[in-house]
JSON list of C-alpha atoms in Angstrom, two decimals:
[
{"chain": "A", "resi": 1, "resn": "ALA", "atom": "CA", "xyz": [58.33, -58.52, 129.10]},
{"chain": "A", "resi": 2, "resn": "PHE", "atom": "CA", "xyz": [59.83, -61.77, 129.04]},
{"chain": "A", "resi": 3, "resn": "ILE", "atom": "CA", "xyz": [56.74, -63.60, 128.55]},
{"chain": "A", "resi": 4, "resn": "GLN", "atom": "CA", "xyz": [55.78, -60.94, 125.63]},
{"chain": "A", "resi": 5, "resn": "ASP", "atom": "CA", "xyz": [59.06, -61.75, 124.03]},
{"chain": "A", "resi": 6, "resn": "VAL", "atom": "CA", "xyz": [58.40, -65.48, 124.17]},
{"chain": "A", "resi": 7, "resn": "ILE", "atom": "CA", "xyz": [54.88, -64.89, 122.58]},
{"chain": "A", "resi": 8, "resn": "ASN", "atom": "CA", "xyz": [56.18, -62.53, 119.77]},
{"chain": "A", "resi": 9, "resn": "GLN", "atom": "CA", "xyz": [58.57, -65.30, 118.94]},
{"chain": "A", "resi": 10, "resn": "LYS", "atom": "CA", "xyz": [56.11, -67.82, 118.82]},
{"chain": "A", "resi": 11, "resn": "HIS", "atom": "CA", "xyz": [54.00, -65.63, 116.55]},
{"chain": "A", "resi": 12, "resn": "SER", "atom": "CA", "xyz": [56.91, -64.44, 114.18]},
{"chain": "A", "resi": 13, "resn": "THR", "atom": "CA", "xyz": [57.90, -68.01, 113.16]},
{"chain": "A", "resi": 14, "resn": "PRO", "atom": "CA", "xyz": [54.94, -70.27, 112.55]},
{"chain": "A", "resi": 15, "resn": "VAL", "atom": "CA", "xyz": [55.30, -73.81, 111.93]},
{"chain": "A", "resi": 16, "resn": "SER", "atom": "CA", "xyz": [53.83, -73.61, 108.55]},
{"chain": "A", "resi": 17, "resn": "THR", "atom": "CA", "xyz": [56.91, -71.35, 107.30]},
{"chain": "A", "resi": 18, "resn": "LYS", "atom": "CA", "xyz": [59.23, -74.27, 107.60]},
{"chain": "A", "resi": 19, "resn": "THR", "atom": "CA", "xyz": [56.82, -76.70, 105.73]},
{"chain": "A", "resi": 20, "resn": "VAL", "atom": "CA", "xyz": [56.47, -73.90, 102.93]},
{"chain": "A", "resi": 21, "resn": "SER", "atom": "CA", "xyz": [60.42, -73.36, 102.74]},
{"chain": "A", "resi": 22, "resn": "THR", "atom": "CA", "xyz": [60.86, -77.28, 102.77]},
{"chain": "A", "resi": 23, "resn": "ASP", "atom": "CA", "xyz": [58.22, -77.56, 100.07]},
{"chain": "A", "resi": 24, "resn": "LYS", "atom": "CA", "xyz": [60.03, -74.68, 98.05]},
{"chain": "A", "resi": 25, "resn": "LYS", "atom": "CA", "xyz": [63.36, -76.49, 98.55]},
{"chain": "A", "resi": 26, "resn": "LYS", "atom": "CA", "xyz": [61.79, -79.78, 97.25]},
{"chain": "A", "resi": 27, "resn": "THR", "atom": "CA", "xyz": [60.55, -77.64, 93.93]},
{"chain": "A", "resi": 28, "resn": "GLU", "atom": "CA", "xyz": [63.88, -76.03, 93.21]},
{"chain": "A", "resi": 29, "resn": "THR", "atom": "CA", "xyz": [65.59, -79.46, 93.55]},
{"chain": "A", "resi": 30, "resn": "GLN", "atom": "CA", "xyz": [62.83, -80.89, 90.93]},
{"chain": "A", "resi": 31, "resn": "LYS", "atom": "CA", "xyz": [63.65, -77.86, 88.53]},
{"chain": "A", "resi": 32, "resn": "ARG", "atom": "CA", "xyz": [67.52, -78.71, 88.44]},
{"chain": "A", "resi": 33, "resn": "CYS", "atom": "CA", "xyz": [68.92, -80.23, 85.17]},
{"chain": "A", "resi": 34, "resn": "SER", "atom": "CA", "xyz": [70.59, -83.45, 85.06]},
{"chain": "A", "resi": 35, "resn": "ALA", "atom": "CA", "xyz": [74.16, -83.00, 83.84]},
{"chain": "A", "resi": 36, "resn": "GLU", "atom": "CA", "xyz": [74.68, -86.64, 83.13]},
{"chain": "A", "resi": 37, "resn": "GLU", "atom": "CA", "xyz": [71.26, -86.65, 81.01]},
{"chain": "A", "resi": 38, "resn": "LEU", "atom": "CA", "xyz": [72.26, -83.56, 79.09]},
{"chain": "A", "resi": 39, "resn": "LEU", "atom": "CA", "xyz": [76.02, -84.21, 78.45]},
{"chain": "A", "resi": 40, "resn": "ALA", "atom": "CA", "xyz": [76.74, -87.93, 78.77]},
{"chain": "A", "resi": 41, "resn": "ASN", "atom": "CA", "xyz": [78.32, -89.21, 75.31]},
{"chain": "A", "resi": 42, "resn": "LYS", "atom": "CA", "xyz": [77.66, -85.78, 73.81]},
{"chain": "A", "resi": 43, "resn": "THR", "atom": "CA", "xyz": [79.84, -82.75, 72.45]},
{"chain": "A", "resi": 44, "resn": "VAL", "atom": "CA", "xyz": [79.25, -79.41, 73.54]},
{"chain": "A", "resi": 45, "resn": "TYR", "atom": "CA", "xyz": [80.89, -76.01, 72.84]},
{"chain": "A", "resi": 46, "resn": "LEU", "atom": "CA", "xyz": [82.15, -73.88, 75.74]},
{"chain": "A", "resi": 47, "resn": "CYS", "atom": "CA", "xyz": [81.99, -70.22, 75.38]},
{"chain": "A", "resi": 48, "resn": "TYR", "atom": "CA", "xyz": [82.60, -67.59, 78.01]},
{"chain": "A", "resi": 49, "resn": "GLU", "atom": "CA", "xyz": [79.85, -65.07, 78.44]},
{"chain": "A", "resi": 50, "resn": "ASN", "atom": "CA", "xyz": [81.74, -62.64, 80.48]},
{"chain": "A", "resi": 51, "resn": "GLY", "atom": "CA", "xyz": [85.43, -62.34, 81.38]},
{"chain": "A", "resi": 52, "resn": "SER", "atom": "CA", "xyz": [88.63, -61.52, 79.66]},
{"chain": "A", "resi": 53, "resn": "THR", "atom": "CA", "xyz": [88.58, -60.45, 76.01]},
{"chain": "A", "resi": 54, "resn": "SER", "atom": "CA", "xyz": [91.06, -63.00, 75.23]},
{"chain": "A", "resi": 55, "resn": "SER", "atom": "CA", "xyz": [88.61, -65.75, 76.75]},
{"chain": "A", "resi": 56, "resn": "GLN", "atom": "CA", "xyz": [85.50, -64.29, 75.18]},
{"chain": "A", "resi": 57, "resn": "LYS", "atom": "CA", "xyz": [87.21, -65.11, 71.89]},
{"chain": "A", "resi": 58, "resn": "ARG", "atom": "CA", "xyz": [87.55, -68.80, 72.25]},
{"chain": "A", "resi": 59, "resn": "ILE", "atom": "CA", "xyz": [85.24, -71.75, 71.78]},
{"chain": "A", "resi": 60, "resn": "ILE", "atom": "CA", "xyz": [86.18, -74.92, 73.37]},
{"chain": "A", "resi": 61, "resn": "GLN", "atom": "CA", "xyz": [85.02, -78.26, 72.23]},
{"chain": "A", "resi": 62, "resn": "MET", "atom": "CA", "xyz": [84.07, -80.58, 75.02]},
{"chain": "A", "resi": 63, "resn": "ASP", "atom": "CA", "xyz": [83.48, -84.32, 73.96]},
{"chain": "A", "resi": 64, "resn": "PHE", "atom": "CA", "xyz": [81.90, -86.26, 77.01]},
{"chain": "A", "resi": 65, "resn": "GLU", "atom": "CA", "xyz": [83.07, -89.80, 76.47]},
{"chain": "A", "resi": 66, "resn": "GLU", "atom": "CA", "xyz": [82.31, -92.54, 78.62]},
{"chain": "A", "resi": 67, "resn": "GLU", "atom": "CA", "xyz": [85.68, -92.35, 80.92]},
{"chain": "A", "resi": 68, "resn": "HIS", "atom": "CA", "xyz": [87.32, -88.98, 79.64]},
{"chain": "A", "resi": 69, "resn": "MET", "atom": "CA", "xyz": [86.10, -85.56, 78.58]},
{"chain": "A", "resi": 70, "resn": "GLU", "atom": "CA", "xyz": [88.24, -84.50, 75.62]},
{"chain": "A", "resi": 71, "resn": "TYR", "atom": "CA", "xyz": [88.98, -80.76, 75.89]},
{"chain": "A", "resi": 72, "resn": "LEU", "atom": "CA", "xyz": [89.92, -79.15, 72.50]},
{"chain": "A", "resi": 73, "resn": "PRO", "atom": "CA", "xyz": [90.03, -75.26, 71.92]},
{"chain": "A", "resi": 74, "resn": "LEU", "atom": "CA", "xyz": [89.07, -74.57, 68.25]},
{"chain": "A", "resi": 75, "resn": "LYS", "atom": "CA", "xyz": [91.51, -72.98, 65.98]},
{"chain": "A", "resi": 76, "resn": "SER", "atom": "CA", "xyz": [94.31, -74.76, 68.24]},
{"chain": "A", "resi": 77, "resn": "THR", "atom": "CA", "xyz": [97.21, -76.58, 67.14]},
{"chain": "A", "resi": 78, "resn": "TYR", "atom": "CA", "xyz": [97.38, -78.56, 70.53]},
{"chain": "A", "resi": 79, "resn": "ASP", "atom": "CA", "xyz": [96.20, -82.21, 70.98]},
{"chain": "A", "resi": 80, "resn": "PRO", "atom": "CA", "xyz": [92.94, -82.39, 72.92]},
{"chain": "A", "resi": 81, "resn": "LEU", "atom": "CA", "xyz": [93.52, -82.89, 76.50]},
{"chain": "A", "resi": 82, "resn": "LYS", "atom": "CA", "xyz": [91.60, -86.00, 78.09]},
{"chain": "A", "resi": 83, "resn": "ILE", "atom": "CA", "xyz": [90.16, -85.13, 81.46]},
{"chain": "A", "resi": 84, "resn": "SER", "atom": "CA", "xyz": [88.50, -87.62, 83.85]},
{"chain": "A", "resi": 85, "resn": "TYR", "atom": "CA", "xyz": [85.09, -86.30, 84.95]},
{"chain": "A", "resi": 86, "resn": "THR", "atom": "CA", "xyz": [82.26, -87.29, 86.94]},
{"chain": "A", "resi": 87, "resn": "PHE", "atom": "CA", "xyz": [78.53, -86.13, 86.93]},
{"chain": "A", "resi": 88, "resn": "LYS", "atom": "CA", "xyz": [76.79, -85.27, 90.30]},
{"chain": "A", "resi": 89, "resn": "ASP", "atom": "CA", "xyz": [73.25, -83.82, 89.89]},
{"chain": "A", "resi": 90, "resn": "ASP", "atom": "CA", "xyz": [73.47, -80.67, 88.16]},
{"chain": "A", "resi": 91, "resn": "THR", "atom": "CA", "xyz": [77.25, -80.42, 87.89]},
{"chain": "A", "resi": 92, "resn": "VAL", "atom": "CA", "xyz": [80.24, -81.48, 85.99]},
{"chain": "A", "resi": 93, "resn": "VAL", "atom": "CA", "xyz": [83.24, -82.15, 88.32]},
{"chain": "A", "resi": 94, "resn": "LEU", "atom": "CA", "xyz": [86.61, -81.88, 86.63]},
{"chain": "A", "resi": 95, "resn": "PRO", "atom": "CA", "xyz": [89.84, -82.78, 88.63]},
{"chain": "A", "resi": 96, "resn": "ILE", "atom": "CA", "xyz": [92.72, -81.07, 87.01]},
{"chain": "A", "resi": 97, "resn": "SER", "atom": "CA", "xyz": [96.35, -80.50, 88.69]},
{"chain": "A", "resi": 98, "resn": "GLY", "atom": "CA", "xyz": [95.06, -80.93, 92.16]},
{"chain": "A", "resi": 99, "resn": "LEU", "atom": "CA", "xyz": [92.27, -78.54, 91.78]},
{"chain": "A", "resi": 100, "resn": "GLU", "atom": "CA", "xyz": [88.51, -79.38, 91.47]},
{"chain": "A", "resi": 101, "resn": "PHE", "atom": "CA", "xyz": [86.73, -77.48, 88.93]},
{"chain": "A", "resi": 102, "resn": "VAL", "atom": "CA", "xyz": [82.74, -77.47, 88.95]},
{"chain": "A", "resi": 103, "resn": "HIS", "atom": "CA", "xyz": [80.56, -76.69, 86.09]},
{"chain": "A", "resi": 104, "resn": "GLN", "atom": "CA", "xyz": [77.12, -76.40, 87.57]},
{"chain": "A", "resi": 105, "resn": "ILE", "atom": "CA", "xyz": [74.27, -76.22, 84.91]},
{"chain": "A", "resi": 106, "resn": "TYR", "atom": "CA", "xyz": [71.63, -73.66, 86.28]},
{"chain": "A", "resi": 107, "resn": "LYS", "atom": "CA", "xyz": [69.49, -72.73, 83.39]},
{"chain": "A", "resi": 108, "resn": "LYS", "atom": "CA", "xyz": [68.61, -74.58, 80.13]},
{"chain": "A", "resi": 109, "resn": "GLU", "atom": "CA", "xyz": [67.90, -72.80, 76.95]},
{"chain": "A", "resi": 110, "resn": "LYS", "atom": "CA", "xyz": [66.86, -73.83, 73.34]},
{"chain": "A", "resi": 111, "resn": "ASN", "atom": "CA", "xyz": [70.37, -73.81, 71.79]},
{"chain": "A", "resi": 112, "resn": "PHE", "atom": "CA", "xyz": [72.67, -73.73, 75.01]},
{"chain": "A", "resi": 113, "resn": "LEU", "atom": "CA", "xyz": [73.07, -74.46, 78.76]},
{"chain": "A", "resi": 114, "resn": "TYR", "atom": "CA", "xyz": [73.99, -71.60, 81.24]},
{"chain": "A", "resi": 115, "resn": "VAL", "atom": "CA", "xyz": [76.80, -72.64, 83.60]},
{"chain": "A", "resi": 116, "resn": "LYS", "atom": "CA", "xyz": [78.38, -71.39, 86.69]},
{"chain": "A", "resi": 117, "resn": "SER", "atom": "CA", "xyz": [81.96, -72.12, 87.23]},
{"chain": "A", "resi": 118, "resn": "PHE", "atom": "CA", "xyz": [83.67, -73.08, 90.65]},
{"chain": "A", "resi": 119, "resn": "THR", "atom": "CA", "xyz": [87.18, -73.59, 91.31]},
{"chain": "A", "resi": 120, "resn": "ASP", "atom": "CA", "xyz": [87.83, -75.54, 94.83]},
{"chain": "A", "resi": 121, "resn": "GLY", "atom": "CA", "xyz": [84.31, -74.34, 95.94]},
{"chain": "A", "resi": 122, "resn": "LYS", "atom": "CA", "xyz": [84.96, -70.61, 95.11]},
{"chain": "A", "resi": 123, "resn": "GLU", "atom": "CA", "xyz": [82.62, -69.43, 92.55]},
{"chain": "A", "resi": 124, "resn": "SER", "atom": "CA", "xyz": [84.12, -67.78, 89.64]},
{"chain": "A", "resi": 125, "resn": "SER", "atom": "CA", "xyz": [82.99, -64.39, 88.09]},
{"chain": "A", "resi": 126, "resn": "TYR", "atom": "CA", "xyz": [82.65, -66.08, 84.63]},
{"chain": "A", "resi": 127, "resn": "THR", "atom": "CA", "xyz": [79.40, -67.31, 83.30]},
{"chain": "A", "resi": 128, "resn": "LEU", "atom": "CA", "xyz": [79.78, -69.97, 80.60]},
{"chain": "A", "resi": 129, "resn": "ARG", "atom": "CA", "xyz": [77.77, -71.34, 77.86]},
{"chain": "A", "resi": 130, "resn": "TYR", "atom": "CA", "xyz": [77.63, -74.89, 76.62]},
{"chain": "A", "resi": 131, "resn": "TYR", "atom": "CA", "xyz": [76.15, -74.84, 73.10]},
{"chain": "A", "resi": 132, "resn": "PHE", "atom": "CA", "xyz": [74.80, -77.95, 71.55]},
{"chain": "A", "resi": 133, "resn": "LYS", "atom": "CA", "xyz": [75.72, -77.01, 68.07]},
{"chain": "A", "resi": 134, "resn": "LYS", "atom": "CA", "xyz": [79.00, -75.54, 66.78]},
{"chain": "A", "resi": 135, "resn": "GLU", "atom": "CA", "xyz": [76.96, -72.94, 64.66]},
{"chain": "A", "resi": 136, "resn": "ASP", "atom": "CA", "xyz": [75.25, -71.52, 67.43]},
{"chain": "A", "resi": 137, "resn": "ALA", "atom": "CA", "xyz": [78.59, -71.35, 69.56]},
{"chain": "A", "resi": 138, "resn": "LEU", "atom": "CA", "xyz": [80.23, -69.43, 66.26]},
{"chain": "A", "resi": 139, "resn": "GLU", "atom": "CA", "xyz": [77.01, -66.97, 66.13]},
{"chain": "A", "resi": 140, "resn": "PHE", "atom": "CA", "xyz": [77.41, -66.13, 69.73]},
{"chain": "A", "resi": 141, "resn": "LEU", "atom": "CA", "xyz": [81.15, -65.33, 69.19]},
{"chain": "A", "resi": 142, "resn": "LYS", "atom": "CA", "xyz": [80.20, -62.94, 66.57]},
{"chain": "A", "resi": 143, "resn": "THR", "atom": "CA", "xyz": [77.59, -61.23, 68.85]},
{"chain": "A", "resi": 144, "resn": "ILE", "atom": "CA", "xyz": [80.38, -60.89, 71.63]},
{"chain": "A", "resi": 145, "resn": "LYS", "atom": "CA", "xyz": [82.79, -59.48, 69.02]},
{"chain": "A", "resi": 146, "resn": "ASN", "atom": "CA", "xyz": [80.23, -56.81, 67.89]},
{"chain": "A", "resi": 147, "resn": "ARG", "atom": "CA", "xyz": [79.67, -56.02, 71.57]},
{"chain": "A", "resi": 148, "resn": "HIS", "atom": "CA", "xyz": [83.35, -55.34, 72.05]},
{"chain": "A", "resi": 149, "resn": "LEU", "atom": "CA", "xyz": [83.54, -53.47, 68.89]},
{"chain": "A", "resi": 150, "resn": "ASP", "atom": "CA", "xyz": [80.47, -51.23, 69.87]},
{"chain": "A", "resi": 151, "resn": "GLN", "atom": "CA", "xyz": [82.12, -50.49, 73.34]},
{"chain": "A", "resi": 152, "resn": "SER", "atom": "CA", "xyz": [85.43, -49.62, 71.84]},
{"chain": "A", "resi": 153, "resn": "GLN", "atom": "CA", "xyz": [83.75, -47.31, 69.04]},
{"chain": "A", "resi": 154, "resn": "ASN", "atom": "CA", "xyz": [81.68, -45.50, 71.95]},
{"chain": "A", "resi": 155, "resn": "GLN", "atom": "CA", "xyz": [84.66, -44.88, 74.26]},
{"chain": "A", "resi": 156, "resn": "ALA", "atom": "CA", "xyz": [86.66, -43.49, 71.23]},
{"chain": "A", "resi": 157, "resn": "PHE", "atom": "CA", "xyz": [83.69, -41.20, 70.47]},
{"chain": "A", "resi": 158, "resn": "GLN", "atom": "CA", "xyz": [83.51, -40.15, 74.12]},
{"chain": "A", "resi": 159, "resn": "ASN", "atom": "CA", "xyz": [87.39, -39.62, 74.17]},
{"chain": "A", "resi": 160, "resn": "SER", "atom": "CA", "xyz": [87.23, -37.30, 70.90]},
{"chain": "A", "resi": 161, "resn": "ALA", "atom": "CA", "xyz": [84.21, -35.47, 72.26]},
{"chain": "A", "resi": 162, "resn": "LEU", "atom": "CA", "xyz": [86.43, -34.30, 75.33]}
]
């Protein structure tokens, strides 16, 4: 029985599986976006794809300058925040008030980038979008508002039917 277990183990994990998975990892690495190439010395408009209703109503302008990123919510009376940042592969690292915020670009679309957010290594439930043009971000905001309006109307209709 012991020998049969050893034979089964050898047959269940062939050497080629490791080679394939290693090749797969290399392919995935090559597909990653370079945050620096996409964002250095550019302005993007951050929108929340999901999350609280109040966060989904905001657009945040992010100007990636040489040493700092200027962070400015549109329709705000505040001065822009200047935040130091670093690029690392497909991420932007933003150290703020002792916390490390990391935005990882995981997919590039024609008009925007899909971004995952992490705080001190823990993934947030928010999905972000970095739009290249302000007009596209504003259009997305309208879509979100309409989605919330449709959900509210459906809920009101369901409540009135009871």
